[in-house]
mmCIF file of C-alpha atoms in Angstrom:
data_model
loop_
_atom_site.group_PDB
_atom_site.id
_atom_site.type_symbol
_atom_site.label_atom_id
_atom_site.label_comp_id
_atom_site.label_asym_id
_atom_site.label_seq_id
_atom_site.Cartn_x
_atom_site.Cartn_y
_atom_site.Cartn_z
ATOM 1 C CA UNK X 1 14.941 15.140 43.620
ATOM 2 C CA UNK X 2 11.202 14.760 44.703
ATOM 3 C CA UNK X 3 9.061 11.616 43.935
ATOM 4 C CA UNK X 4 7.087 12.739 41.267
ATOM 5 C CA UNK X 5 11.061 14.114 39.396
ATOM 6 C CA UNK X 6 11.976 10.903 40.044
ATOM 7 C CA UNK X 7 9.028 9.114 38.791
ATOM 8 C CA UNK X 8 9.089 11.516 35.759
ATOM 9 C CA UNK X 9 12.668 10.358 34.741
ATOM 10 C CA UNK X 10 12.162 6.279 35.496
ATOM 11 C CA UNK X 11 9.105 6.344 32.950
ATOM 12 C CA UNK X 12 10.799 8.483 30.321
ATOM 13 C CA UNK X 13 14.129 6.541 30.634
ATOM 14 C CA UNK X 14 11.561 3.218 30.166
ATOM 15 C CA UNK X 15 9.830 4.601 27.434
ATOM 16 C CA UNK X 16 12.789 5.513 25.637
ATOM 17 C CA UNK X 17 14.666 2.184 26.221
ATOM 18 C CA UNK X 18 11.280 0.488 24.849
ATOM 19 C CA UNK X 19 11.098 2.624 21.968
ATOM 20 C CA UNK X 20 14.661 0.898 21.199
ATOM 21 C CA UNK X 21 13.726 -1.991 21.454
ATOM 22 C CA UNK X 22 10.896 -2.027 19.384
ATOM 23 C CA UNK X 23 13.542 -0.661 16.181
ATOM 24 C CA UNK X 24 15.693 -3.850 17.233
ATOM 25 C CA UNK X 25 15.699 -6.682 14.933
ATOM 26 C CA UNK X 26 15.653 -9.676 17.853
ATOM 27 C CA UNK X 27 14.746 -11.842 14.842
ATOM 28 C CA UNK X 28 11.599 -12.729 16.718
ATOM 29 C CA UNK X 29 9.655 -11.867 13.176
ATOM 30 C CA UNK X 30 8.063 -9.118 14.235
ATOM 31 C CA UNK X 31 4.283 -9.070 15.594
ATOM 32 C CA UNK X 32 4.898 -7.749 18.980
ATOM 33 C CA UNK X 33 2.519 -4.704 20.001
ATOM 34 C CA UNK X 34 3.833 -1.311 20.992
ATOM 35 C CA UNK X 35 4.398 -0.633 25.301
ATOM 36 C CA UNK X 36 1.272 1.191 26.272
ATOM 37 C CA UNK X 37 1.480 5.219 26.316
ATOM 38 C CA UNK X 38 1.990 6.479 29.455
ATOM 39 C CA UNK X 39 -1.087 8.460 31.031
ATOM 40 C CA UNK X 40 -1.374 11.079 34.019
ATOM 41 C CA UNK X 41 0.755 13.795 35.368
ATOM 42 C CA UNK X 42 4.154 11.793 34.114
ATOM 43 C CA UNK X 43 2.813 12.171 30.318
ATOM 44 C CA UNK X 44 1.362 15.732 31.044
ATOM 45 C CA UNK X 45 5.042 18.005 30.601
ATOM 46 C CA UNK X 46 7.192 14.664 28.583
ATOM 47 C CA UNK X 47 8.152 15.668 24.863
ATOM 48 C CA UNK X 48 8.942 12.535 22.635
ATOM 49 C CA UNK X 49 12.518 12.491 21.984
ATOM 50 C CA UNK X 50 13.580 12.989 18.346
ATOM 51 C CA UNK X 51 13.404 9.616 15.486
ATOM 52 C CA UNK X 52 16.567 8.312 15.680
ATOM 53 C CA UNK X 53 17.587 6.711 12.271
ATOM 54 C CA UNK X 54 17.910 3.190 11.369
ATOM 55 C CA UNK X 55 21.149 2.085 9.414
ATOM 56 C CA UNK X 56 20.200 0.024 6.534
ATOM 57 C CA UNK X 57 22.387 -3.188 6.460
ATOM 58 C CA UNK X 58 21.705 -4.317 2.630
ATOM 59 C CA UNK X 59 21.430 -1.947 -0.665
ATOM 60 C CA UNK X 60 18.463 0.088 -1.119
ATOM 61 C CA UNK X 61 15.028 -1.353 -2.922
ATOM 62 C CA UNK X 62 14.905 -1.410 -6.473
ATOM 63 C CA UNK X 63 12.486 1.477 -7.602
ATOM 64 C CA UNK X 64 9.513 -1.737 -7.286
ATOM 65 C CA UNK X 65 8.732 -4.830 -8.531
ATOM 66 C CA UNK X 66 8.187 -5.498 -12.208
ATOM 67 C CA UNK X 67 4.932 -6.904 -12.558
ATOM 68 C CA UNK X 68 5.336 -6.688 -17.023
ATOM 69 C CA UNK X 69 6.678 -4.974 -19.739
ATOM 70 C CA UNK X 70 4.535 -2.334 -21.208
ATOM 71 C CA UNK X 71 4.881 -4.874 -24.641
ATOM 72 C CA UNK X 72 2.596 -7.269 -22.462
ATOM 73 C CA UNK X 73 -0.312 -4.532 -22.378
ATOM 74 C CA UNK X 74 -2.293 -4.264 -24.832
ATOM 75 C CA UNK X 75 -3.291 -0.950 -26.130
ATOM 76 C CA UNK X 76 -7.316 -0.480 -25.082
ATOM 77 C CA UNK X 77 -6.775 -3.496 -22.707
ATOM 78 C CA UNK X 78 -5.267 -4.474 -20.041
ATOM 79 C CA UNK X 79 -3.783 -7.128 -17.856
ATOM 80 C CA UNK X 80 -4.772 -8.324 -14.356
ATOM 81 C CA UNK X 81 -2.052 -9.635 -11.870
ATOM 82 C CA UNK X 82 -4.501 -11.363 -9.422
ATOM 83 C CA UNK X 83 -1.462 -11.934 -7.063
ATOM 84 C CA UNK X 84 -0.140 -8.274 -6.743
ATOM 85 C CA UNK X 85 -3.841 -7.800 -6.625
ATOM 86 C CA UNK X 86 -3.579 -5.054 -9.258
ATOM 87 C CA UNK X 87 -5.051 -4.175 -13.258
ATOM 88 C CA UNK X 88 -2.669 -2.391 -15.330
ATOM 89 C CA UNK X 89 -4.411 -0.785 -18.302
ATOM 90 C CA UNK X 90 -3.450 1.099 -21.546
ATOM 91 C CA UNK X 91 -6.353 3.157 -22.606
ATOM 92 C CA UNK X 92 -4.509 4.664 -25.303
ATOM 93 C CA UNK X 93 -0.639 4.186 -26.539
ATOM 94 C CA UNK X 94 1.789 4.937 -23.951
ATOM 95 C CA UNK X 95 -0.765 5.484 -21.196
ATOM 96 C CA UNK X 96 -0.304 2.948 -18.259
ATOM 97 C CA UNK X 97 -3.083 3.280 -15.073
ATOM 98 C CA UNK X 98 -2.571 0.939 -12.594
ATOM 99 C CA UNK X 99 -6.077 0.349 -9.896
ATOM 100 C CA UNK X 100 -6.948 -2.313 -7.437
ATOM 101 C CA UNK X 101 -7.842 -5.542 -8.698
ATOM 102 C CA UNK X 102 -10.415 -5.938 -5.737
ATOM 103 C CA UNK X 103 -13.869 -5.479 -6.956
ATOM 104 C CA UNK X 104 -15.476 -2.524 -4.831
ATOM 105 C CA UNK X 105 -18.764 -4.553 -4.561
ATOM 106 C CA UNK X 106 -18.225 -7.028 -2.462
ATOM 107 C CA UNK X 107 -14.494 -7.766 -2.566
ATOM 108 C CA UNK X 108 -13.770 -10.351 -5.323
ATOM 109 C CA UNK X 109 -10.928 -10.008 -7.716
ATOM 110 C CA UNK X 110 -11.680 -8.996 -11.125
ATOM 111 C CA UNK X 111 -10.801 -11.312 -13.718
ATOM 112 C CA UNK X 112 -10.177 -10.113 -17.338
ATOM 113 C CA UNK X 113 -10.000 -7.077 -18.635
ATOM 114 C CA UNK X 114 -12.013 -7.223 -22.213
ATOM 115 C CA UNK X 115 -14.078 -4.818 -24.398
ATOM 116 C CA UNK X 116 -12.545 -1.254 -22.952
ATOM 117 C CA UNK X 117 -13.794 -2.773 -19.428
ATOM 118 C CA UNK X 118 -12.000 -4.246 -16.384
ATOM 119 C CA UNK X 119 -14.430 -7.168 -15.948
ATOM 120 C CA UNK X 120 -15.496 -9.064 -12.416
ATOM 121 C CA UNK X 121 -16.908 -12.295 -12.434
ATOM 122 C CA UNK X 122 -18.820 -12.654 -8.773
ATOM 123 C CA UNK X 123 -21.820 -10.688 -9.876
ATOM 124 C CA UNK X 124 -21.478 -9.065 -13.933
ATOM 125 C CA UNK X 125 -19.634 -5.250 -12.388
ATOM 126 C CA UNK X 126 -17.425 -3.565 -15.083
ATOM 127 C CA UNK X 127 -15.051 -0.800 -14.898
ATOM 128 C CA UNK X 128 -13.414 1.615 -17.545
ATOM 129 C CA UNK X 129 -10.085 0.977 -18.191
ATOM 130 C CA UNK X 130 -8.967 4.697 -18.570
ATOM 131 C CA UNK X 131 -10.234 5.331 -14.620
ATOM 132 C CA UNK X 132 -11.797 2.564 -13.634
ATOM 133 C CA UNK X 133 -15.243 4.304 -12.835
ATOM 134 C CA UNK X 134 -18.441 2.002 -12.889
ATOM 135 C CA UNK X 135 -19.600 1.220 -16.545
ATOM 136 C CA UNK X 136 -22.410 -1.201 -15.288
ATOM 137 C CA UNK X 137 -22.919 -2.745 -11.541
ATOM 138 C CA UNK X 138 -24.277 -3.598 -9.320
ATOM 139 C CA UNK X 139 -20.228 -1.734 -8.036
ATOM 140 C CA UNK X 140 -21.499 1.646 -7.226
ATOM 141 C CA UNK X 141 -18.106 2.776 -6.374
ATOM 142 C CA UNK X 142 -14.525 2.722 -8.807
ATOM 143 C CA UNK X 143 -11.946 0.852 -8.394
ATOM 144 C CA UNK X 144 -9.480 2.505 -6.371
ATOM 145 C CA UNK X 145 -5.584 3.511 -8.322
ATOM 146 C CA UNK X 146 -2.856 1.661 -7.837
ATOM 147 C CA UNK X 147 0.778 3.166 -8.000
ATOM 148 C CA UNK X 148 2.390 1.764 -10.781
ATOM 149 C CA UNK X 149 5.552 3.756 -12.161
ATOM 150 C CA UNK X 150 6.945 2.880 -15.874
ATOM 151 C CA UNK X 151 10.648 2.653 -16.589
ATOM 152 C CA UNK X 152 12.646 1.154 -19.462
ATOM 153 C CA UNK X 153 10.035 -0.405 -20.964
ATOM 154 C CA UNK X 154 9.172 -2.122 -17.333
ATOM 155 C CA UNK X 155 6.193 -1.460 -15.321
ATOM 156 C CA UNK X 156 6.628 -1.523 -11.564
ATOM 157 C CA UNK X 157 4.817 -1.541 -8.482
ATOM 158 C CA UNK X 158 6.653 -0.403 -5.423
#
């Protein structure tokens, strides 16, 4: 085997075992940063190797967390979960929109939603509560959707 072979199979064999490691759970909490790619003739002819999957060792996720029951929305209203940092609205029965419950101005979190608006108090901006576009500024942009999925009578947020 020549040197650059044999160069060529010590860097794949360490990139794979640090691609390992990084899936590990050391219980270090996470926060490490990925080993640097490799660069030159060694990365020129390498294919990454195929994902290898992870075995789960609880239950899958619930389908999301339930932020409210669509009861707790009012119908041409809404409610704002300034933890989740999300608005879910009901412009009309039955309809549920979720958006972001960051203010596209300058970043604040709305407050209220009132009046067929979702309302921020930093500087006066409102946004429609059927798709959060801009109903007065100074926001110049909407409020970006949020997933929110609706089942038996819950509304969740993955």
């Amino acid at each position: 085997m020549d040197a650059v072979n044999s160069r060529r199979t010590v860097l794949v064999a360490a990139a794979g075992a640090a691609a390992l490691a990084g899936c590990s759970n050391s219980g270090d909490g996470g926060g490490s940063t990925p080993p640097p790619a490799a660069t030159g003739s060694a990365a020129a002819g390498r294919q990454n190797p195929p994902a290898t999957p992870v075995a789960q060792s609880s239950p899958p996720a619930q389908a999301g967390k339930v932020l409210a029951q669509t009861s707790d929305i009012p119908v041409g209203g809404g409610t704002v979960f300034a933890d989740q940092k999300v608005v879910v609205t009901q412009p009309e029965a039955g309809t549920f929109k979720g958006f972001s419950a960051i203010c596209t101005h300058q970043g604040c979190t709305v407050s209220s939603v009132s009046g067929g608006t979702i309302n921020c108090p930093c500087h006066g901006s409102k946004f429609r509560i059927a798709d959060a576009s801009v109903a007065n500024g100074p926001a110049t942009r909407p409020l970006p959707g949020q997933q929110i999925t609706v089942e038996n009578g819950s509304i969740l947020m993955p």
